[in-house]
Coordinates of C-alpha atoms in Angstrom, one line a residue:
X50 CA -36.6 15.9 62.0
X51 CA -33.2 15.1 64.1
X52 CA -29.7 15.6 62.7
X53 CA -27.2 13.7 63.7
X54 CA -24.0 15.5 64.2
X55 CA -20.5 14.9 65.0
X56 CA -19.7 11.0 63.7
X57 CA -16.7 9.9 63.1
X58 CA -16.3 10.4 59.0
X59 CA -13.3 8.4 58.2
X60 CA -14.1 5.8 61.0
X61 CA -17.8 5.6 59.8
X62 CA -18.6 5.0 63.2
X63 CA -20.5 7.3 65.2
X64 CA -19.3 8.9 68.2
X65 CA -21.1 7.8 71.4
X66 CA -20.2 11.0 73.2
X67 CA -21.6 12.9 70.5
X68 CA -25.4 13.9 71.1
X69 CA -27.8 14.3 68.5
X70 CA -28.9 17.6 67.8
X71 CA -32.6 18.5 66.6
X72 CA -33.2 21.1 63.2
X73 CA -34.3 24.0 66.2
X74 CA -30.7 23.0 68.3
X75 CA -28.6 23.5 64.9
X76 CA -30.4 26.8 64.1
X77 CA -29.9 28.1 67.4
X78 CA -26.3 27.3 67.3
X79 CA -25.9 28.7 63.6
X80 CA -27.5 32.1 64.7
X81 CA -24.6 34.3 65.6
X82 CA -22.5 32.5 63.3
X83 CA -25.1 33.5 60.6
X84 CA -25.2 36.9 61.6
X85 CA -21.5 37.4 62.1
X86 CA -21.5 36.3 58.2
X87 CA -24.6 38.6 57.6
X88 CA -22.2 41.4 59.0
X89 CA -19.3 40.4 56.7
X90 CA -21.4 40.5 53.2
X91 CA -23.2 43.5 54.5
X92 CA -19.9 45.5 55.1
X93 CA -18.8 44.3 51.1
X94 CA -22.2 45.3 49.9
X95 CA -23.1 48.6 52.1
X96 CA -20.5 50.9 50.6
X97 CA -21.1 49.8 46.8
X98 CA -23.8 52.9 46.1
X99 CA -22.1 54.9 48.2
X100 CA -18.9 55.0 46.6
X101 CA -19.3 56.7 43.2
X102 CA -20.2 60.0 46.3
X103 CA -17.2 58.6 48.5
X104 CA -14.6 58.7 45.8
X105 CA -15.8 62.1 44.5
X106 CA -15.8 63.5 47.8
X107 CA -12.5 62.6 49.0
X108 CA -11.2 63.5 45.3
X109 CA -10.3 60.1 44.2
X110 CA -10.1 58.5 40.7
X111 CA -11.5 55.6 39.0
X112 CA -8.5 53.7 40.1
X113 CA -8.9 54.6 44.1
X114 CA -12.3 53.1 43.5
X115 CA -11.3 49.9 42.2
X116 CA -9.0 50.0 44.9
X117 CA -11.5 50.6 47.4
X118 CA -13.2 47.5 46.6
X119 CA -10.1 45.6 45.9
X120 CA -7.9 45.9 49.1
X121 CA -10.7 44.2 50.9
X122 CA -11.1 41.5 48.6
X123 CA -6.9 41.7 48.3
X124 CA -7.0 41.1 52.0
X125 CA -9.8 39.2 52.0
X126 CA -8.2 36.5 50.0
X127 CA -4.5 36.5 51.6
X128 CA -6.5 35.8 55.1
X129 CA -8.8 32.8 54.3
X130 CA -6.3 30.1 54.1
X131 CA -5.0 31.6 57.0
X132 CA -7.6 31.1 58.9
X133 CA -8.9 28.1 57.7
X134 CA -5.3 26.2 58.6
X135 CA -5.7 27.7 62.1
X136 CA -9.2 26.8 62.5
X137 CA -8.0 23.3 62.3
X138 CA -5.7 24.6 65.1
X139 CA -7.1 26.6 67.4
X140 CA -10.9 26.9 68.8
X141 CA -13.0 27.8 65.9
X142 CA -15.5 29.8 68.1
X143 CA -12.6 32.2 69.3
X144 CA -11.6 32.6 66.1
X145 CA -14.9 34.0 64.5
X146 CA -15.0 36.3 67.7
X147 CA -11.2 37.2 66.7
X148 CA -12.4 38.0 63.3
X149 CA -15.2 40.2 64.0
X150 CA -13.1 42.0 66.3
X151 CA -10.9 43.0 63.7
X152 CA -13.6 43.9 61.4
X153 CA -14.9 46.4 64.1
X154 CA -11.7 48.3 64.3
X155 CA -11.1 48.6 60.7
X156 CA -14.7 50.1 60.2
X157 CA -15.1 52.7 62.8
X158 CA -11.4 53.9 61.7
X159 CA -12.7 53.6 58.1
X160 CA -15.8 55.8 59.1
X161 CA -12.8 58.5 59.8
X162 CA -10.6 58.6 56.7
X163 CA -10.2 62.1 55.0
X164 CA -8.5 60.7 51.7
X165 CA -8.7 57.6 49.8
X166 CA -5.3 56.3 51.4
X167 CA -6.8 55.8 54.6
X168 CA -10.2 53.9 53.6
X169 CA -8.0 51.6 51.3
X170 CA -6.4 50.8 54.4
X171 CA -8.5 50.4 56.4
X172 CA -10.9 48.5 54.1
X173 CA -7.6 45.9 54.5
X174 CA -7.6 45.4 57.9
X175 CA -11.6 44.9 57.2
X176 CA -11.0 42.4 54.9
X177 CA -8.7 40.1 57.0
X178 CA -11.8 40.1 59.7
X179 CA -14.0 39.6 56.8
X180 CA -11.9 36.7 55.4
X181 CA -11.8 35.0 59.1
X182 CA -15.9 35.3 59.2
X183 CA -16.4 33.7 55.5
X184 CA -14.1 31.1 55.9
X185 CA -15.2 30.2 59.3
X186 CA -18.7 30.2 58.6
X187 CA -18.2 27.2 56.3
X188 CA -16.3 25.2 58.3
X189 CA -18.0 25.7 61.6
X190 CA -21.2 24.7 59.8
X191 CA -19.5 22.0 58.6
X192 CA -17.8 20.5 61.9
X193 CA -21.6 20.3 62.9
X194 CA -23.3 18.9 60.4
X195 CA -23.4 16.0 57.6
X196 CA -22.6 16.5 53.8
X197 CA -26.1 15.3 53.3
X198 CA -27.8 17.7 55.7
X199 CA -25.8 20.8 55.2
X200 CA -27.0 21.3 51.5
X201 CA -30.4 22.1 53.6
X202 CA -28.0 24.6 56.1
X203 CA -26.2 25.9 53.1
X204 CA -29.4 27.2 51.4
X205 CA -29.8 29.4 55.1
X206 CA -26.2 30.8 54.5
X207 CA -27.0 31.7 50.6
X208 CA -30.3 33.2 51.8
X209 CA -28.5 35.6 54.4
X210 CA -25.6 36.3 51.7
X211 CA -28.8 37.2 50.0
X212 CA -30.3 39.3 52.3
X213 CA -27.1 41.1 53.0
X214 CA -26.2 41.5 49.4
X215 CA -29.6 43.6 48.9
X216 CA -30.0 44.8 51.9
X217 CA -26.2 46.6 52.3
X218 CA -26.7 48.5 48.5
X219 CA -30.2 49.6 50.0
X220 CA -29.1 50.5 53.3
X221 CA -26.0 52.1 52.0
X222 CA -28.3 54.6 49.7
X223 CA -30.3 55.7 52.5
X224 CA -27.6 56.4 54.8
X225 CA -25.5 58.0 51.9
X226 CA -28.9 60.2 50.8
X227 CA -29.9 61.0 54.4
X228 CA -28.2 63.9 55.3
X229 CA -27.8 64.2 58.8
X230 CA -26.3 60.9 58.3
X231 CA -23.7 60.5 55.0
X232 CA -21.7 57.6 53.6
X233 CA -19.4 57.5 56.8
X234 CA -22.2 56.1 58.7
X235 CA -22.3 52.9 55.9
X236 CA -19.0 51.6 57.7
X237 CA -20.5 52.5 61.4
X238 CA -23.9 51.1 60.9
X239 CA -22.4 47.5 60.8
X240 CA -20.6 47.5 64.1
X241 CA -23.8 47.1 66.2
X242 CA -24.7 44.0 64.5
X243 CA -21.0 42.5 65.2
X244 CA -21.0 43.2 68.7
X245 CA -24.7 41.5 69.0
X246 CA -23.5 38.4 67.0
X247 CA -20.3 38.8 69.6
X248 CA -22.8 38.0 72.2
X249 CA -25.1 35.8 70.8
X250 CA -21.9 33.2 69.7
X251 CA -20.8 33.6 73.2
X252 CA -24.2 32.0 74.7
X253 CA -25.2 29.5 71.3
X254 CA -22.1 28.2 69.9
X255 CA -20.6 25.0 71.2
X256 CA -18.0 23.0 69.2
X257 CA -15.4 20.6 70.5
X258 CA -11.8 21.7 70.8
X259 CA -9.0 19.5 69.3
X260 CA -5.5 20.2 71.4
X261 CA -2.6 19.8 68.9
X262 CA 0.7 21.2 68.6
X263 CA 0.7 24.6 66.2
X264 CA 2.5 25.5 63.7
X265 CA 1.5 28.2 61.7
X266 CA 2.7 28.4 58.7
X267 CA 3.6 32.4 58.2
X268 CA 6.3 32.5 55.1
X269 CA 3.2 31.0 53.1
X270 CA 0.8 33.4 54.1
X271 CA 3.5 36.2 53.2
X272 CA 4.4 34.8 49.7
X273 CA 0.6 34.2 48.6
X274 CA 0.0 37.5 49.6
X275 CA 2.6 39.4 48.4
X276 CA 2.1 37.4 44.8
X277 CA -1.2 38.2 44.7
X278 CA 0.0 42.0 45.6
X279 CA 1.9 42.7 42.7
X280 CA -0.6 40.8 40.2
X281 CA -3.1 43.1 41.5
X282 CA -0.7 46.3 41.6
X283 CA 0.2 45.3 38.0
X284 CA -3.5 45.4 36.8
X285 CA -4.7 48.4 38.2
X286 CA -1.8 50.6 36.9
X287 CA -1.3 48.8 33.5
X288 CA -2.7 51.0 30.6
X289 CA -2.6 54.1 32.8
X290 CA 0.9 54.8 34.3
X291 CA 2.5 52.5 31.8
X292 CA 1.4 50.6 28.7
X293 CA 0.9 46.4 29.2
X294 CA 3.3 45.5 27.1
X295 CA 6.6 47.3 28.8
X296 CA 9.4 46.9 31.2
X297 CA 7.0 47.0 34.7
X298 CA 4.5 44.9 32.7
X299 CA 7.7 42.2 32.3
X300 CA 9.2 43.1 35.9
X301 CA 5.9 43.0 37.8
X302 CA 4.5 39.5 36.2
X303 CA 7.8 37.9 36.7
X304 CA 8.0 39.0 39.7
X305 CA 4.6 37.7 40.8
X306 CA 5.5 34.3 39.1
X307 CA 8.6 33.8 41.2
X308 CA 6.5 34.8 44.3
X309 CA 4.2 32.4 43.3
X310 CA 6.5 29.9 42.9
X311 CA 8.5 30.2 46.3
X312 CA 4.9 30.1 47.1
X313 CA 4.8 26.5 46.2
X314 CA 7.9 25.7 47.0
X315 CA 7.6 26.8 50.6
X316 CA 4.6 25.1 51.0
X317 CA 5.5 21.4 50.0
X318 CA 8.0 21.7 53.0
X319 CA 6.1 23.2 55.3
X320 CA 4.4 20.9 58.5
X321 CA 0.9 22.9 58.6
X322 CA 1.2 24.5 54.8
X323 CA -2.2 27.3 54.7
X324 CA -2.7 25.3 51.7
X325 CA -1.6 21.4 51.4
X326 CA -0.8 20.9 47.9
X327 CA -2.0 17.5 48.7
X328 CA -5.8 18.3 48.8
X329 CA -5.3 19.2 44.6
X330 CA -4.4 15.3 44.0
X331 CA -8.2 15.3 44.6
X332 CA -9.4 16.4 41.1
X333 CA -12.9 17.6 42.6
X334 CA -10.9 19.6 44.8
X335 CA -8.4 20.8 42.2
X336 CA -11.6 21.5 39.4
X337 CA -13.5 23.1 42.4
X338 CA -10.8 25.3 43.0
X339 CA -10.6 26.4 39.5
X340 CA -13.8 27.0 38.9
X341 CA -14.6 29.1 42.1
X342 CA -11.5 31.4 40.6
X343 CA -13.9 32.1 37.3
X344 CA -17.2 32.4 39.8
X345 CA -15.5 35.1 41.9
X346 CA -14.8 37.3 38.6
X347 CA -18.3 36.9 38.0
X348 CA -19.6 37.2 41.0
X349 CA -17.4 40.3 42.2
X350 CA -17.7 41.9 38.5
X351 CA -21.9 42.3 39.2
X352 CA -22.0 43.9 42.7
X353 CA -19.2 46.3 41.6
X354 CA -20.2 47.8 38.7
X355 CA -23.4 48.0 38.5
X356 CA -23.6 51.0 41.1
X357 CA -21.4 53.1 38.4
X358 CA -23.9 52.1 36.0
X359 CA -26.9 53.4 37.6
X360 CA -25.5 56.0 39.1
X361 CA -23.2 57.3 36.4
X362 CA -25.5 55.9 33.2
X363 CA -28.8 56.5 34.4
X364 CA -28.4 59.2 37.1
X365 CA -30.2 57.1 39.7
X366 CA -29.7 57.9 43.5
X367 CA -27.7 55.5 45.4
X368 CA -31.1 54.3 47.3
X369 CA -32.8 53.9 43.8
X370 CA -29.4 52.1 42.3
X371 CA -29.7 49.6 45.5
X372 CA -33.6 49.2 44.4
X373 CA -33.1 49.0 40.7
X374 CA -30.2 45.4 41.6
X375 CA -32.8 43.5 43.6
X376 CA -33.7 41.4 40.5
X377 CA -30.3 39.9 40.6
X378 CA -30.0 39.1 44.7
X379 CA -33.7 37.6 44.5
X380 CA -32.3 35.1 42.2
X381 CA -30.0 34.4 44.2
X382 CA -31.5 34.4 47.1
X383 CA -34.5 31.4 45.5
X384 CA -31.7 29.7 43.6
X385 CA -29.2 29.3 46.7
X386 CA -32.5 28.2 49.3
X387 CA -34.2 25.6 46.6
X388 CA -30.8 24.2 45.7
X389 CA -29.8 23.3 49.2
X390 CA -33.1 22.4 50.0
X391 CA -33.3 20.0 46.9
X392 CA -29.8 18.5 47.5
X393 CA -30.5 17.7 51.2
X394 CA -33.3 15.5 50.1
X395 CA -31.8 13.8 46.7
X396 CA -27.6 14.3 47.9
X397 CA -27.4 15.1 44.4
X398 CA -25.7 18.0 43.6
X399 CA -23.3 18.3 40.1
X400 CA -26.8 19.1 38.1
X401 CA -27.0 22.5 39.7
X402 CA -23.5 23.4 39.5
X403 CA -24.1 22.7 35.6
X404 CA -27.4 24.4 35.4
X405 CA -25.9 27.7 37.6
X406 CA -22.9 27.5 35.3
X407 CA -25.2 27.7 31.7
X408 CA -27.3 30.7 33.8
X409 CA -24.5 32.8 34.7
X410 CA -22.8 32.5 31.7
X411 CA -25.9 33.5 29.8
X412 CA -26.7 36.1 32.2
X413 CA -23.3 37.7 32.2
X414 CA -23.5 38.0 28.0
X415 CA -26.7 39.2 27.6
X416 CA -25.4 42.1 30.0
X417 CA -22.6 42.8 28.0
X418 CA -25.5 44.3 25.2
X419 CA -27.2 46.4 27.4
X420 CA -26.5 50.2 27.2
X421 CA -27.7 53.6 29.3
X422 CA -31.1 53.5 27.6
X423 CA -31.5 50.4 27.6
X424 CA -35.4 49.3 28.9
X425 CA -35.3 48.5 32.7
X426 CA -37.2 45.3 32.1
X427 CA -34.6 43.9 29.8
X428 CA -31.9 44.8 32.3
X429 CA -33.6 42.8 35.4
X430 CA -34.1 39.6 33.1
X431 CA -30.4 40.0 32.6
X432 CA -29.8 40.2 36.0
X433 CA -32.0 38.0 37.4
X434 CA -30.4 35.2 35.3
X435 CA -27.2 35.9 36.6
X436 CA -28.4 36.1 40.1
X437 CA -29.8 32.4 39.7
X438 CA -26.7 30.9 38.1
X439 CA -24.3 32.4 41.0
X440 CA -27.0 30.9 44.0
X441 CA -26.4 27.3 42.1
X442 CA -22.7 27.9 42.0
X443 CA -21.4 29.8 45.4
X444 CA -22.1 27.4 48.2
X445 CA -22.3 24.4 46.1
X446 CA -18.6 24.0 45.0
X447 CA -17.8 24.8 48.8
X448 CA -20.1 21.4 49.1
X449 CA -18.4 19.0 47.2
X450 CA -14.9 20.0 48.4
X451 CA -16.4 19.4 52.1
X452 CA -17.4 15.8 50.7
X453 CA -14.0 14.9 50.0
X454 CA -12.0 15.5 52.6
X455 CA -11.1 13.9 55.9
X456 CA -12.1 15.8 59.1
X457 CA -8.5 17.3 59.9
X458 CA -8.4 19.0 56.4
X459 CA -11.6 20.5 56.5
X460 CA -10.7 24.1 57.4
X461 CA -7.5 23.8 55.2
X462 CA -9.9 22.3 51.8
X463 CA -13.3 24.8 52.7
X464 CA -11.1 27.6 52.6
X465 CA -8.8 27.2 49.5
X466 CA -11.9 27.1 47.8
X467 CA -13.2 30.5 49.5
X468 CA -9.7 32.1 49.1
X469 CA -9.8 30.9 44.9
X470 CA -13.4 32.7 44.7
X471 CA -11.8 35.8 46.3
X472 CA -8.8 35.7 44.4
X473 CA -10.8 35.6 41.2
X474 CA -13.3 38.7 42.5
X475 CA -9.7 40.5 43.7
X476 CA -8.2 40.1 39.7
X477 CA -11.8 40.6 38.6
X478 CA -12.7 44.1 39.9
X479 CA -8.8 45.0 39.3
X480 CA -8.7 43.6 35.8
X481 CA -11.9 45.1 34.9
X482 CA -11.7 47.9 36.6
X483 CA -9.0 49.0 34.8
X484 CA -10.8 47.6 31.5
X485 CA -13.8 50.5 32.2
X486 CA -11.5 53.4 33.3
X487 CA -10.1 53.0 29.6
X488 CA -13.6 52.1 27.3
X489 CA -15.3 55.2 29.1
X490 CA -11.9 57.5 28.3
X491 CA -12.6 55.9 24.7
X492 CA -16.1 56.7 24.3
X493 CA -15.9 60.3 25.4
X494 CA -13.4 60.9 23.2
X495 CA -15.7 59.1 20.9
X496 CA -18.5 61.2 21.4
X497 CA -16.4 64.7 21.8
X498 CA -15.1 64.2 18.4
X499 CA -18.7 63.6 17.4
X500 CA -19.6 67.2 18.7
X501 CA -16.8 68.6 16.2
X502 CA -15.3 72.1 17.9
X503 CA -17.9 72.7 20.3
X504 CA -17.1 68.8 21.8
X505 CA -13.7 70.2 22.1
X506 CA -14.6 73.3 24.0
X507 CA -16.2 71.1 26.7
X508 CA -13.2 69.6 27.9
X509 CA -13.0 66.4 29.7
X510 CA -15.8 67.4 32.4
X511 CA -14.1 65.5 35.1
X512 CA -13.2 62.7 33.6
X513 CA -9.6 63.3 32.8
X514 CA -6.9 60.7 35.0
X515 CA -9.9 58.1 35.5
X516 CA -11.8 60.8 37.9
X517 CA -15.8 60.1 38.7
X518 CA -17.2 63.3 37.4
X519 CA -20.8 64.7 38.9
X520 CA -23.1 64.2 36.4
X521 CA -25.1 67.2 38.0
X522 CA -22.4 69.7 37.2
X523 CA -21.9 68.7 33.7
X524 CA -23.5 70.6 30.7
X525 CA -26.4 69.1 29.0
X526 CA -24.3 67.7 25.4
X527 CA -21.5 66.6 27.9
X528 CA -23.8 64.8 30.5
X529 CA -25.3 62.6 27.5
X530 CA -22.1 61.7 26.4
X531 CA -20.9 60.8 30.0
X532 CA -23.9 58.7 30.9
X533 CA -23.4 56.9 27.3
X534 CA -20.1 56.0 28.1
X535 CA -20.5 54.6 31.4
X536 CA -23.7 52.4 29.8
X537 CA -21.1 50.7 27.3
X538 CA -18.0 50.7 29.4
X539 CA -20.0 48.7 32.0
X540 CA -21.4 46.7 29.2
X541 CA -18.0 45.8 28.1
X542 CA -16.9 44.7 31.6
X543 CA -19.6 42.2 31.4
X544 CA -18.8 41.2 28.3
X545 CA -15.3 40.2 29.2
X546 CA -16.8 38.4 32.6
X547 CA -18.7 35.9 30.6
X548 CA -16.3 34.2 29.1
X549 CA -14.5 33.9 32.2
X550 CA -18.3 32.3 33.5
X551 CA -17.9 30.0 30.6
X552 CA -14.7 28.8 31.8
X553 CA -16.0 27.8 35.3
X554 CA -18.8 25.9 33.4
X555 CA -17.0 23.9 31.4
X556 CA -14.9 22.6 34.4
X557 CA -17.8 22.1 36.6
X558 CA -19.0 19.9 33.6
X559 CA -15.5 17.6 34.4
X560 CA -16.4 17.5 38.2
X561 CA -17.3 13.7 39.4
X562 CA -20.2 13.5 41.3
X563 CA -20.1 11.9 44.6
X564 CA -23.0 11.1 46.7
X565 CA -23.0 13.3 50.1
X566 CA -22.2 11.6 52.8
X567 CA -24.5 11.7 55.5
X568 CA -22.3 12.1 58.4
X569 CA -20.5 15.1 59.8
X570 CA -17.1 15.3 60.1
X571 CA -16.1 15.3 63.4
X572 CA -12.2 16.0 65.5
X573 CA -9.9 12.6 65.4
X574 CA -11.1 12.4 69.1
X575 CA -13.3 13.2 71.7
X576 CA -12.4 16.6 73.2
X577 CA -14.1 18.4 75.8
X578 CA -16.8 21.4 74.7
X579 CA -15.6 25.2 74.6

């Protein structure tokens, strides 16, 4: 069946030098971009079971693991407007090779790090390449292909996001239990796959160029980032280095406010703002947003924790931990794939945002009940309904944003909703990091106190300052308490994500549907191919 690409949206006239392009054409063009963004998940996903061992080996705390995590998604989310604004600039191709590039660097050097300093920066630079291929992938998808079609497309990105998601955790277990190999080859083992999608865009991508004068708007991208700095800073150390409700509590929000606001401020002046304020007069744009905040908390909350939870709960190997999540990816992986394919054909699409929406909330609470001994069955039906509700959600609020905008906002709009999804993961894992690192303290104290004078005698095992004991070297009283602790802590970080699930519901609920359109967006003008 042929797709026609590259019409003019606002004109609703097609382009005569634009050729039609046949399902095959499209997939070969979408192949490196898909696995440049199958490199991008996998290098989020790869180090998730490896990092209870990564953390412990370089002596590290529950916060440097948080932070692990975070500074990618941290960077991650300061770079996507970024490059969304300059794919609207610049050649879009160029700058997915740019991306990767960067991505490179920042793993092999991450590969190297001999304290938690190091991997936490380089797992920034990562994320800025990261943030370049996951914004890009949208919008290059999009300059190709209709609304209407690219529901169909859209179901191929969610089933490599899929594939990625469970194949990193997997991948990152074996490497981290082979021994001649160890968890520095789960930041090396991606590199190979960049430079092949390096090579393969170079002969399969073609997109027009639009020449316009640039202006890249910096000062925003500094504010947003540095707001979002402190916010994060703020949560991770709060409870720990100094109660919530103190002086750095009050200096360190305000302070993140007022960034915020200069934020804004510099934006409505600005020629070529990362983010046009104007897109959010568009309520589907402005609920969109919103709700993609609440998704990324849930979203980031799953793949995070529940490596701790196997690991540190249930004393599962970081191979068997990757094993024991593929309930969860495999419903993501049918939900994401039937959703696009069903909203190519029908160009309805607000029914599964709403279904996705019921799902992950559900999902998320029934999670919040499980505990170390809980029966594995149970614990995959939990997952697996979260799974489902996130495929229905993800690409689908990136959907209806696409649908609304004119073809020179396209980057600009696809990518303020990417960076709100990974500004909600970055306060997520931050926020509820800091959340588990205090309910485990809690219930070992719990259960110590439990033991009477012999709890006492057994100290802290490791646990003292946030630290990731080894269950291994802990004695047999001490372990169960340990493993009982992580089972609830994670439990409550689940329970506080559902509500936060709930929230992106209800606004999805207020989202007006609007028919996809069946053309692509294409550049104000005919340009000449890269």
């Amino acid at each position: 069946m042929a797709t026609t690409t590259s019409p003019d949206v606002r004109g609703g006239q097609s382009d005569a030098t634009a050729p039609a392009m046949t399902h095959p054409q499209i997939m070969k063009a979408l192949s490196g971009l898909m696995l440049g963004m199958f490199v991008a998940i996998l290098s989020s996903t790869i180090v998730s079971n490896a990092l209870p061992q990564i953390i412990s080996e370089l002596g590290g705390t529950q916060s440097s693991y948080t932070w692990v995590v975070t500074a990618a998604l941290l960077s991650m989310t300061a770079a996507t407007p970024l490059w969304g604004k300059l794919a609207d600039l610049f050649s879009k191709k160029l700058l997915v090779q740019i991306s990767l590039v960067i991505y490179v660097l920042g793993s092999v050097v991450a590969g190297l790090s001999q304290n938690t300093g190091t991997l936490i920066a380089c797992r920034v630079v990562q994320g800025i390449g990261v943030g370049g291929l996951s914004a890009l992938a949208q919008i290059v998808m999009a300059a190709m292909i209709s609304p209407r079609e690219r529901g169909r497309y859209s179901g191929y990105l969610g089933a490599v996001f899929a594939v990625a998601t469970v194949g990193g955790p997997l991948l990152g277990g074996v490497i981290t239990d082979t021994e001649w190999l160890g968890w520095r080859w789960c930041f090396y083992v991606g590199v190979p796959f960049a430079v092949i999608a390096l090579v393969v865009l170079q002969k399969t991508l073609r997109l027009p160029v639009v020449r316009r004068d640039v202006k890249v708007d910096w000062a925003g991208a500094f504010f947003v980032s540095a707001a979002v700095s402190l916010l994060l800073i703020w949560v991770t150390q709060a409870g720990d280095s100094y109660d919530w409700l103190s002086w750095q509590t009050y200096v360190m929000t305000g302070g993140a406010v007022l960034l915020g606001l200069v934020f804004v401020l510099v934006e409505s002046r600005a020629s070529e703002p990362i983010i046009p304020l104007r897109l959010f007069r568009n309520k589907t744009i402005a609920l969109a947003s919103a709700a993609s905040l609440f998704v990324g908390v849930a979203m980031f909350s799953g793949t995070v924790f529940f490596s701790q939870f196997f690991q540190l709960a249930r004393n599962e190997s970081p191979t068997m931990s990757g094993i024991l999540t593929i309930p969860m990816i495999g419903g993501l992986f049918v939900s994401s794939t039937v959703s696009g394919q069903v909203i190519t054909k029908t160009g309805r699409w607000k029914a599964w945002l709403v279904s996705g929406g019921v799902l992950l909330t559900a999902g998320l609470g029934l999670l919040g009940t499980i505990r170390y001994d809980t029966e594995y069955w149970l614990i995959a039906v939990f997952m697996a309904l979260t799974g489902l509700g996130l495929g229905m959600m993800m690409q689908n609020l990136v959907l209806a944003t696409q649908n609304q905008v004119a073809p020179e906002d396209l980057g600009a709009a696809s990518s303020v909703v990417t960076f709100f999804r990974s500004l909600g993961g970055a306060i997520g894992v931050s926020a509820l990091g800091a959340v588990m690192a205090n309910r485990v303290t809690h219930y070992v104290k719990e259960g110590l106190a439990e033991l009477g004078p012999k709890g006492a005698a057994l100290g802290h095992g490791g646990t003292a300052g946030g630290g990731i004991p080894d269950l291994d070297k802990l004695p047999a009283p001490f372990r169960e308490i340990v493993e009982g602790a992580y089972g609830h802590g994670v439990a409550d970080v689940f329970l506080y994500a559902a509500p936060m699930a709930l929230i992106g519901l209800v606004l999805c609920v207020f989202i007006r549907e609007v028919a996809l359109k069946s053309k692509a967006a294409a550049p104000d003008q005919a340009a000449p191919a890269e």
